[in-house]
Tab-separated table of C-alpha atoms and ligand atoms in Angstrom:
chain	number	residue	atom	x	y	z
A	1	UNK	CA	13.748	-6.834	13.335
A	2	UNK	CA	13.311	-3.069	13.983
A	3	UNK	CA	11.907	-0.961	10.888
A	4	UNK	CA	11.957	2.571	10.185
A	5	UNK	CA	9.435	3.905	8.107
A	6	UNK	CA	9.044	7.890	6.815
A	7	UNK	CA	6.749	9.370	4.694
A	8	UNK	CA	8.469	12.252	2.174
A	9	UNK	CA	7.802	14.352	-0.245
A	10	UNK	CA	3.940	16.285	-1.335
A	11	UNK	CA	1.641	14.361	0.826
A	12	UNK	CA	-0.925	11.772	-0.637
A	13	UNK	CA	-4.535	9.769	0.125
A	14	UNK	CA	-2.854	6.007	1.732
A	15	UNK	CA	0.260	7.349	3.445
A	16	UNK	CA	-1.292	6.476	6.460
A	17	UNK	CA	-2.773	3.250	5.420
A	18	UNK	CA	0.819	2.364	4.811
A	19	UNK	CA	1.922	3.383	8.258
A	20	UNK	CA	-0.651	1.086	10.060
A	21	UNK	CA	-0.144	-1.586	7.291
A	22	UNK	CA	3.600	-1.560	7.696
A	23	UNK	CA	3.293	-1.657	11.729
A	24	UNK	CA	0.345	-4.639	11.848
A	25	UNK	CA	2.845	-6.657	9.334
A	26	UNK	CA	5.748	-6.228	11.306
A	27	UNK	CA	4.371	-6.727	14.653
A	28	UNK	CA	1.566	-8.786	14.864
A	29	UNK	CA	3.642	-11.321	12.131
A	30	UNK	CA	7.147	-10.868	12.965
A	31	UNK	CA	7.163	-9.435	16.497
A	32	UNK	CA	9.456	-6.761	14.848
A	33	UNK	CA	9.367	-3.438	16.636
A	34	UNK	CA	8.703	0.038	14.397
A	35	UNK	CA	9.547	3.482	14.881
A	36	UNK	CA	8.532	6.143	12.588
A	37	UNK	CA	10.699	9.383	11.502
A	38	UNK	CA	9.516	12.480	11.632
A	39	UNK	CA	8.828	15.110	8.826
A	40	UNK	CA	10.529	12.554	6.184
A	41	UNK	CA	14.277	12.365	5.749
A	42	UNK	CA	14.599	15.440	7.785
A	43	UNK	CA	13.488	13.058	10.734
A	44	UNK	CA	16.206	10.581	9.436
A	45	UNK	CA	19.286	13.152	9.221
A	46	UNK	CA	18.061	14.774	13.057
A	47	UNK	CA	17.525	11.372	14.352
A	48	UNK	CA	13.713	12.441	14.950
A	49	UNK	CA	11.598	9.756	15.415
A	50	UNK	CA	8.777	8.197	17.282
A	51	UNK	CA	7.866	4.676	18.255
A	52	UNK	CA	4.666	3.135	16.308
A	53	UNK	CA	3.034	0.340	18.039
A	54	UNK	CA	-0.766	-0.952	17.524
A	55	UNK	CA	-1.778	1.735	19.445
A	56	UNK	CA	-0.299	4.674	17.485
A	57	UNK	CA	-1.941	3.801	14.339
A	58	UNK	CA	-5.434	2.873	15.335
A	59	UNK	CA	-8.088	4.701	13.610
A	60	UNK	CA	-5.475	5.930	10.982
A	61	UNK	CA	-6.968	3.982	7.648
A	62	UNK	CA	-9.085	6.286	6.617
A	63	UNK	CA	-7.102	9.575	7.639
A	64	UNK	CA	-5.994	11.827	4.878
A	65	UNK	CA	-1.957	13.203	5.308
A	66	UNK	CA	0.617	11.643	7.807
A	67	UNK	CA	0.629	10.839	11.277
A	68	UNK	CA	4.429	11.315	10.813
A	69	UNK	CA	4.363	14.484	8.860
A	70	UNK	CA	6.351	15.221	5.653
A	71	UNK	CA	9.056	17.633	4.216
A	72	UNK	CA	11.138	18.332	1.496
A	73	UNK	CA	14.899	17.919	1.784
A	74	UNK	CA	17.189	19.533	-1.122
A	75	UNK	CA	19.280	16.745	-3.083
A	76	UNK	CA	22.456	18.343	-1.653
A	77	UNK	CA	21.645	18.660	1.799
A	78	UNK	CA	20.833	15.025	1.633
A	79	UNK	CA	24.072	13.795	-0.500
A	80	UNK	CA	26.017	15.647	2.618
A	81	UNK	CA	24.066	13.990	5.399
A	82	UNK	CA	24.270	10.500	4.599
A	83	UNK	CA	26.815	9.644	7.266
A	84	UNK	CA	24.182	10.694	9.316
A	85	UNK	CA	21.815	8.453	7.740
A	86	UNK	CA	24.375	5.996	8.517
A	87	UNK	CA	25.142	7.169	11.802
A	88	UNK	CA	21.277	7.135	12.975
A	89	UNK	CA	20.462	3.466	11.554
A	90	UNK	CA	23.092	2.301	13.387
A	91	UNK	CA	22.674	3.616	16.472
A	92	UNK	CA	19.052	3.112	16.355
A	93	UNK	CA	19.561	-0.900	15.769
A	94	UNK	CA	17.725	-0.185	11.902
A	95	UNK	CA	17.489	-3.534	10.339
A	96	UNK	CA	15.258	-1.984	7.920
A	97	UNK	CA	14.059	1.701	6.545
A	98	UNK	CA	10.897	1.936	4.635
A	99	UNK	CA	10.424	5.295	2.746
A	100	UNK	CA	7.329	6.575	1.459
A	101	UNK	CA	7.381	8.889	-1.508
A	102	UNK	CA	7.089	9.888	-5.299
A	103	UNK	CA	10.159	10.362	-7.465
A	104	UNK	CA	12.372	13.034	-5.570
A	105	UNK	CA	11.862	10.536	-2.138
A	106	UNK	CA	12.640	7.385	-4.256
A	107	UNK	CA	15.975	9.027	-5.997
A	108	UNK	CA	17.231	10.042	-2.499
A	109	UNK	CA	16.167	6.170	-1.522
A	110	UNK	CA	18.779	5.231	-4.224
A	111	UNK	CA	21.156	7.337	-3.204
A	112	UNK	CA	20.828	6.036	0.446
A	113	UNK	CA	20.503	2.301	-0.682
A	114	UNK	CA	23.727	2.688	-2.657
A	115	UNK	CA	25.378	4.260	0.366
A	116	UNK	CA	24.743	0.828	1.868
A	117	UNK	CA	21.338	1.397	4.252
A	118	UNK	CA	19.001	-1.490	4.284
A	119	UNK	CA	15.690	0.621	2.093
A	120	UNK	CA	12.654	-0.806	0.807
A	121	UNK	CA	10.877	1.874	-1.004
A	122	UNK	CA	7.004	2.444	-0.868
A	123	UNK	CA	6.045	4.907	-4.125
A	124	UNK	CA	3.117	6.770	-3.967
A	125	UNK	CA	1.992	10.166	-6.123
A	126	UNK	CA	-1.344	11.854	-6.707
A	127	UNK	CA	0.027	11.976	-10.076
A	128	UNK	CA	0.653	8.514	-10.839
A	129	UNK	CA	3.809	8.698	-12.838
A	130	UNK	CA	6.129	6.458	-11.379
A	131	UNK	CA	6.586	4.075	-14.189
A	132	UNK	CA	7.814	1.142	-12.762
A	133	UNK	CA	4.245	0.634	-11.179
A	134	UNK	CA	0.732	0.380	-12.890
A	135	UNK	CA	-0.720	2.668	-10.227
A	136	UNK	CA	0.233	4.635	-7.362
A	137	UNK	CA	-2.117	5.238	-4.207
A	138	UNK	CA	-3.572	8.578	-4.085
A	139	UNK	CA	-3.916	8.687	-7.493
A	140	UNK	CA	-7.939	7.424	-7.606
A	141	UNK	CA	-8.728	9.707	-4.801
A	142	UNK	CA	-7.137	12.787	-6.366
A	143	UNK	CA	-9.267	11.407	-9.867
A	144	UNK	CA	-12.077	11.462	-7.675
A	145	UNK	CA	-12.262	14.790	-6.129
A	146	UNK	CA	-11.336	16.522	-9.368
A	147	UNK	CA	-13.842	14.629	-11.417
A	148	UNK	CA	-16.548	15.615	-8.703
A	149	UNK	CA	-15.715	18.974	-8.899
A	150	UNK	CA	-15.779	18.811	-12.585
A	151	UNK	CA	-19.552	17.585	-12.493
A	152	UNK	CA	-20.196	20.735	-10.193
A	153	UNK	CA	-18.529	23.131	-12.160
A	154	UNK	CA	-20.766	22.081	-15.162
A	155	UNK	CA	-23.770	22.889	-13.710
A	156	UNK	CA	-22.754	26.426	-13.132
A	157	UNK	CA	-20.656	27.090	-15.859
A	158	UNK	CA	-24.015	26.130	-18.273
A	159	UNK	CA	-26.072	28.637	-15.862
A	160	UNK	CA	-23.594	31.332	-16.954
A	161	UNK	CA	-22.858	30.314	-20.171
A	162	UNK	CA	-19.014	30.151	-19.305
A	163	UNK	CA	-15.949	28.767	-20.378
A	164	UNK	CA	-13.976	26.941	-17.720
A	165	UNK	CA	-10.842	26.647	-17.404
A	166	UNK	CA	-10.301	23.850	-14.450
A	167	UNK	CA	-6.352	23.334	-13.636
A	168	UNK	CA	-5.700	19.866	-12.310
A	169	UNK	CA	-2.358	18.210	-10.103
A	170	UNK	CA	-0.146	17.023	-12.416
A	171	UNK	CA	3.574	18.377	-12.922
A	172	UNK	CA	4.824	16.677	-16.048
A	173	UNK	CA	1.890	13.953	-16.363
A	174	UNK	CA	-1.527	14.297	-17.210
A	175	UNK	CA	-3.028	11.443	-15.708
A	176	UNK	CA	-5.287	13.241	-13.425
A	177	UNK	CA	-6.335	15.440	-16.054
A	178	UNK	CA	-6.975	12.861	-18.088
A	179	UNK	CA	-8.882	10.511	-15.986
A	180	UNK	CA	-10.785	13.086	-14.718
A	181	UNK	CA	-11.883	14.994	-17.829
A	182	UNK	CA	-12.947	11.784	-19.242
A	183	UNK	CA	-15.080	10.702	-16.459
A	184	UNK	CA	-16.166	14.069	-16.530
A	185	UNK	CA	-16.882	14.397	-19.875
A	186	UNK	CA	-14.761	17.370	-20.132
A	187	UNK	CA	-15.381	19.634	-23.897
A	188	UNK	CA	-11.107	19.380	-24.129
A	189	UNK	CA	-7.866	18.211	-22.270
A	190	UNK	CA	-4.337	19.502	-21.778
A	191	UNK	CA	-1.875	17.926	-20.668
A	192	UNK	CA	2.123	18.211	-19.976
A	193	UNK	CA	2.929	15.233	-22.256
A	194	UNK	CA	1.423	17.174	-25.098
A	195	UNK	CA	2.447	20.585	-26.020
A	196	UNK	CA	-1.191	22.462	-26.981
A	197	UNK	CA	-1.498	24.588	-29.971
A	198	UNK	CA	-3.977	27.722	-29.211
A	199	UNK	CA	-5.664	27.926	-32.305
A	200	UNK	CA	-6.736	24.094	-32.427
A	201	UNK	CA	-7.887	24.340	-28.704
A	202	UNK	CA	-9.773	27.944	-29.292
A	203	UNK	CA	-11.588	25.914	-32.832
A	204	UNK	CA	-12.222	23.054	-30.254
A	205	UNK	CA	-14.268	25.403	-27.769
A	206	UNK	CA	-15.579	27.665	-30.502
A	207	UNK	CA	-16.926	24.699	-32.006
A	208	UNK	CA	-19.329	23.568	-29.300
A	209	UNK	CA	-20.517	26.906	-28.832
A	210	UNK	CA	-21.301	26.933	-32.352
A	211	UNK	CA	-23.005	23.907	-32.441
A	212	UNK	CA	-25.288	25.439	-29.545
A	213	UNK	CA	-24.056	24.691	-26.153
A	214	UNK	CA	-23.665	27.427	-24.126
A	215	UNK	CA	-20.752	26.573	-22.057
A	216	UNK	CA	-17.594	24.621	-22.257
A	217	UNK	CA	-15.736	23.129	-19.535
A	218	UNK	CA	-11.597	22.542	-20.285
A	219	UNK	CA	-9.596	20.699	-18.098
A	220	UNK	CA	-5.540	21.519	-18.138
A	221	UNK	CA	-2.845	19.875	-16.275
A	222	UNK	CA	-0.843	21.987	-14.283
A	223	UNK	CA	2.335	21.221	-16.091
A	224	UNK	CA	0.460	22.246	-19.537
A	225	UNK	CA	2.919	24.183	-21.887
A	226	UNK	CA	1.518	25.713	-25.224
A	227	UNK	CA	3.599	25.072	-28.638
A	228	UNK	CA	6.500	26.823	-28.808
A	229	UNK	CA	5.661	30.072	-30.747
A	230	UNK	CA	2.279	29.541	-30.227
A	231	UNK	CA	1.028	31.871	-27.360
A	232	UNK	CA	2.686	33.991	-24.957
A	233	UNK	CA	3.523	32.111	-21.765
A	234	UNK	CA	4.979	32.567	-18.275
A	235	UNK	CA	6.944	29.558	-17.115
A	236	UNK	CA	6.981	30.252	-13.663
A	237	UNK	CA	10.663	29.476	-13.066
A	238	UNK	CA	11.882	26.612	-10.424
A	239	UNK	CA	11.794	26.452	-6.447
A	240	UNK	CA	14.741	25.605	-4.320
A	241	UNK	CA	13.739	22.035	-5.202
A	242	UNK	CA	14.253	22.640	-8.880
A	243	UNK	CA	10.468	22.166	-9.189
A	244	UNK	CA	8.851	24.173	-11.595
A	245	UNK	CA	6.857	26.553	-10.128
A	246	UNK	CA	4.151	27.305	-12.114
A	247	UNK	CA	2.530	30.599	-13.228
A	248	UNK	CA	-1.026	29.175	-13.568
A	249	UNK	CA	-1.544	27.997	-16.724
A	250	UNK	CA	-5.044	27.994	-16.615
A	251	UNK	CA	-5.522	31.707	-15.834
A	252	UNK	CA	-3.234	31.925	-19.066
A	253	UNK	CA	-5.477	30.032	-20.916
A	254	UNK	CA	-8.708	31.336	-19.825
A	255	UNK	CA	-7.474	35.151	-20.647
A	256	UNK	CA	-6.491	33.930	-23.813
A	257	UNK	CA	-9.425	32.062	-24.835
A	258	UNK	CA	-11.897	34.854	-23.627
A	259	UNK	CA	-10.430	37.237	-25.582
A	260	UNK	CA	-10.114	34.799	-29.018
A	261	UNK	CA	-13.845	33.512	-28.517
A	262	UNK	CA	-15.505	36.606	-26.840
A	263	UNK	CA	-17.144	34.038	-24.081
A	264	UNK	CA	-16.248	34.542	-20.564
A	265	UNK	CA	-13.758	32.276	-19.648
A	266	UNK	CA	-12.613	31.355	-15.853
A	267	UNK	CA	-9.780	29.996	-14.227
A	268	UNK	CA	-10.495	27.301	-11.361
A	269	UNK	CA	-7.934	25.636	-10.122
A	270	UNK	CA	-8.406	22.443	-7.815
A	271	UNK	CA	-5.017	22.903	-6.314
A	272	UNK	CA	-4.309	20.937	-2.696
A	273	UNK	CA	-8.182	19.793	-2.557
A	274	UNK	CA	-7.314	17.016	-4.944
A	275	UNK	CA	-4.443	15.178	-2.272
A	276	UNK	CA	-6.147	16.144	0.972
A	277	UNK	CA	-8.614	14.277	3.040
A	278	UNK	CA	-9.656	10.520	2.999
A	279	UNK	CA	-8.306	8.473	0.588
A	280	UNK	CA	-10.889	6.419	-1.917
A	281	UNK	CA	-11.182	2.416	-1.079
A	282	UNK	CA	-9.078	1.543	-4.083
A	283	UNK	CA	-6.062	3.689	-2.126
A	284	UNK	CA	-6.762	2.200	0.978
A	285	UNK	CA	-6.275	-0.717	-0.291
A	286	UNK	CA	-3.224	-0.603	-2.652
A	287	UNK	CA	-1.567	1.292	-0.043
A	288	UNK	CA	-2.254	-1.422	2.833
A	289	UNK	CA	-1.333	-3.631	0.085
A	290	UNK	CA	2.289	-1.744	-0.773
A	291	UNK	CA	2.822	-1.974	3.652
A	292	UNK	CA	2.336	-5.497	3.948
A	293	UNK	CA	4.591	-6.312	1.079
A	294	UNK	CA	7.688	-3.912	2.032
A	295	UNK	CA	7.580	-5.688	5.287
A	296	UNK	CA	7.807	-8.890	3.957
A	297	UNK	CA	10.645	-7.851	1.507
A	298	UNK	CA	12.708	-6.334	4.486
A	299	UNK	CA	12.644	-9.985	5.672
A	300	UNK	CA	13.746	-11.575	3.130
A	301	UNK	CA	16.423	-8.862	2.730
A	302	UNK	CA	15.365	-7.611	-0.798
A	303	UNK	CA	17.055	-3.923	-0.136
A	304	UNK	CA	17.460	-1.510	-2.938
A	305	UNK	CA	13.888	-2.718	-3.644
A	306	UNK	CA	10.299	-0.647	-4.019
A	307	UNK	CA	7.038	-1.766	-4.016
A	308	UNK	CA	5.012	-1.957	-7.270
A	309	UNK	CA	1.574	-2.803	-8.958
A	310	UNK	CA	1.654	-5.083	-11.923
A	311	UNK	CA	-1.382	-5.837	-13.333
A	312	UNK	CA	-3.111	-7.332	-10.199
A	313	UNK	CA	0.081	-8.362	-8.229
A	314	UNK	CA	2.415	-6.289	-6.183
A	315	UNK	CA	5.921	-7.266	-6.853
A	316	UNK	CA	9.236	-5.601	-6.326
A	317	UNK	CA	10.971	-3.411	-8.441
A	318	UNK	CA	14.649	-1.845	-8.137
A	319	UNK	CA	14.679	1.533	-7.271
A	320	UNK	CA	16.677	2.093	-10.240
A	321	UNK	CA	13.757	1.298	-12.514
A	322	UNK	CA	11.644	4.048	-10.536
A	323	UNK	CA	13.561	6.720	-11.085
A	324	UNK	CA	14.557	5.743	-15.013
A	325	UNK	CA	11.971	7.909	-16.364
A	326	UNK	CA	8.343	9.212	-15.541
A	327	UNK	CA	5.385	7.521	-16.998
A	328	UNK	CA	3.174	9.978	-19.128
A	329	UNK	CA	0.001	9.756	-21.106
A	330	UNK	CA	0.538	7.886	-24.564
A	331	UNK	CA	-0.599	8.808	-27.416
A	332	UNK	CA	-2.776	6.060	-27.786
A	333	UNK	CA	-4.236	6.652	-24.479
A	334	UNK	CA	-4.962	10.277	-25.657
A	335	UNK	CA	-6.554	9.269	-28.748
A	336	UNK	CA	-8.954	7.758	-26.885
A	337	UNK	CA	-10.650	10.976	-26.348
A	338	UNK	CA	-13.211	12.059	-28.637
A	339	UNK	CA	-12.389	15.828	-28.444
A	340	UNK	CA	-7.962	15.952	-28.179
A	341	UNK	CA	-5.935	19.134	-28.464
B	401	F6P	O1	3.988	15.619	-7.020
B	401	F6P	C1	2.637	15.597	-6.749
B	401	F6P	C2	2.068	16.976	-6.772
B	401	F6P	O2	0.760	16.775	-6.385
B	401	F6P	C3	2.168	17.728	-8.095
B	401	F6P	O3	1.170	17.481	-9.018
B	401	F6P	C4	2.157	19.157	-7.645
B	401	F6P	O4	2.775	20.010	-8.546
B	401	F6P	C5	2.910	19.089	-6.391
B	401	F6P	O5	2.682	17.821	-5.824
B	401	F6P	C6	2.596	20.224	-5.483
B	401	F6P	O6	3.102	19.969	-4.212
B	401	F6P	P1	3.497	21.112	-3.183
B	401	F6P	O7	2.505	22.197	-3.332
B	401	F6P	O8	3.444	20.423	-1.874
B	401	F6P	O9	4.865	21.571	-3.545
């Protein structure tokens, strides 16, 4: 067999423990041959590639980002190039194309699948929010680094008596923030999934300082939004991607809540620190995990197929049930915070 594997999309913690994971499957247990496409579908629609043997991906496990780079292709550009999609996995002898990526990668996996290409998709998102998987790699590691920033930026925000305001990865999910801020300990949590009304959050803070504490540390998903009507609010507007682009919601928040409380409040936000760098054991392993069994489903043919977590077991779900609809904090999941907004 001869397997093509990309990686699209933000980058993530695992993508490269999928790329050696996907090549020691195929080749060491199949004798299939792999070749890797550069920059995501980009490398697909150019007919960019590179081979992956043993070799190429030795000493990759542990490596942050992508050997085979990423990129972000508009959904038009890619509707108009799948003859060449076609084109390219024919003439390269593709028996198999494994892409790596969150939800934008896995709807252009559909589209691809339904245009007939042989895909088995491998999700992955720092933000976790595929919902047709428990968990995706990247998302522990991403927990990780925010929540040990959050134990730094207590120390210092109680030295200066602050307020902090600590923006988190998370477009319309607030896993991270969530995760984070309760490991953390954090004095309140935003998130996208819940619009935040002003006044409760500014009683919320006022309230420990009140009690006696001297600083307050706040952790806010990206995506955050504030009640309609409730505070003013720049939106950001959208990217050529139709992503939002966001106007910093935490510097919103901290001006807002420094002037309501009369503490000094500060924006930090965590930003690209959260996916870069080594990914946590847990990611390591899911994604080695997520290689091993797209190889195994190109074999038997399951196309039009992702990999997915369920419970302990990784199974395989239909693209189609990735791209449904995102998976966001409940409310019951949110009620299990002691201090909600
Ligand atoms: O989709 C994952 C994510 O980490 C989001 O939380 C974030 O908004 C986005 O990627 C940012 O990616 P980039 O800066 O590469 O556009």
């Amino acid at each position: 067999m001869r397997i093509g594997v990309l990686t699209s999309g933000g980058d993530c913690p695992g993508l490269n423990a999928v790329i050696r994971s996907v090549v020691h499957r195929a080749v060491t247990a199949h004798g299939d041959e792999v070749i890797g496409f550069r920059d995501g579908w980009r490398g697909l629609l150019a007919g960019d590639w590179t081979k992956l043997d043993l070799d190429a991906v030795s000493g990759i496990l542990a490596r942050g980002g992508t050997i085979l780079g990423s990129s972000r292709v508009q959904p038009a550009q890619l509707r108009d190039g799948v003859d060449r999609a076609r084109e390219h996995t024919a003439a390269l002898g593709l028996d198999a194309i494994v892409p790596v990526g969150g939800e934008g990668t896995l709807k252009a996996a559909r589209l691809l699948s339904n245009a007939g290409l042989p895909i088995v998709g491998v999700p992955k998102t720092t933000d976790n929010d595929i919902a047709a998987t428990d968990v995706t790699f990247g998302f522990d590691t991403a927990v990780t680094v925010a929540t040990e920033a959050l134990d730094r930026l207590k120390t210092t925000a109680e030295s200066h008596q602050r307020v902090l305001i600590v923006e988190v990865m998370g477009r319309h999910t607030g896993w991270i923030a969530l995760h984070a801020g309760m490991a953390a300990g954090a004095h309140a949590i935003v998130v996208p999934e819940r619009p935040f009304d002003i006044d409760e959050l500014t009683t919320v803070v006022g309230r420990r300082f009140e009690s006696g504490k001297r600083f307050a540390i706040v952790v806010v998903a990206e995506g955050a939004k504030p009640r309609e009507g409730s505070m003013a609010f720049d939106g950001g507007g959208a990217d050529i991607y139709g992503h939002e682009r966001f106007a910093g919601i935490a510097r919103q928040l901290a001006d807002e809540l420094e002037h309501r409380l009369g503490k000094e409040a500060r924006p930090v936000i965590l930003g690209h620190v959260q996916r870069g760098g080594t990914p946590t054991a847990y990611d390591r392993v899911l994604a080695t995990r997520f290689g091993w069994h797209a190889v195994e489903a190109a074999h038997r043919g399951d196309f039009g197929m992702m990999t997915a977590l369920r419970g302990t077991e990784i199974m395989m779900a239909p693209l189609a049930d990735a791209i449904r609809s995102l998976k966001g904090v409940s409310a019951g999941r949110y009620a299990e915070l002691s201090t909600v907004v």
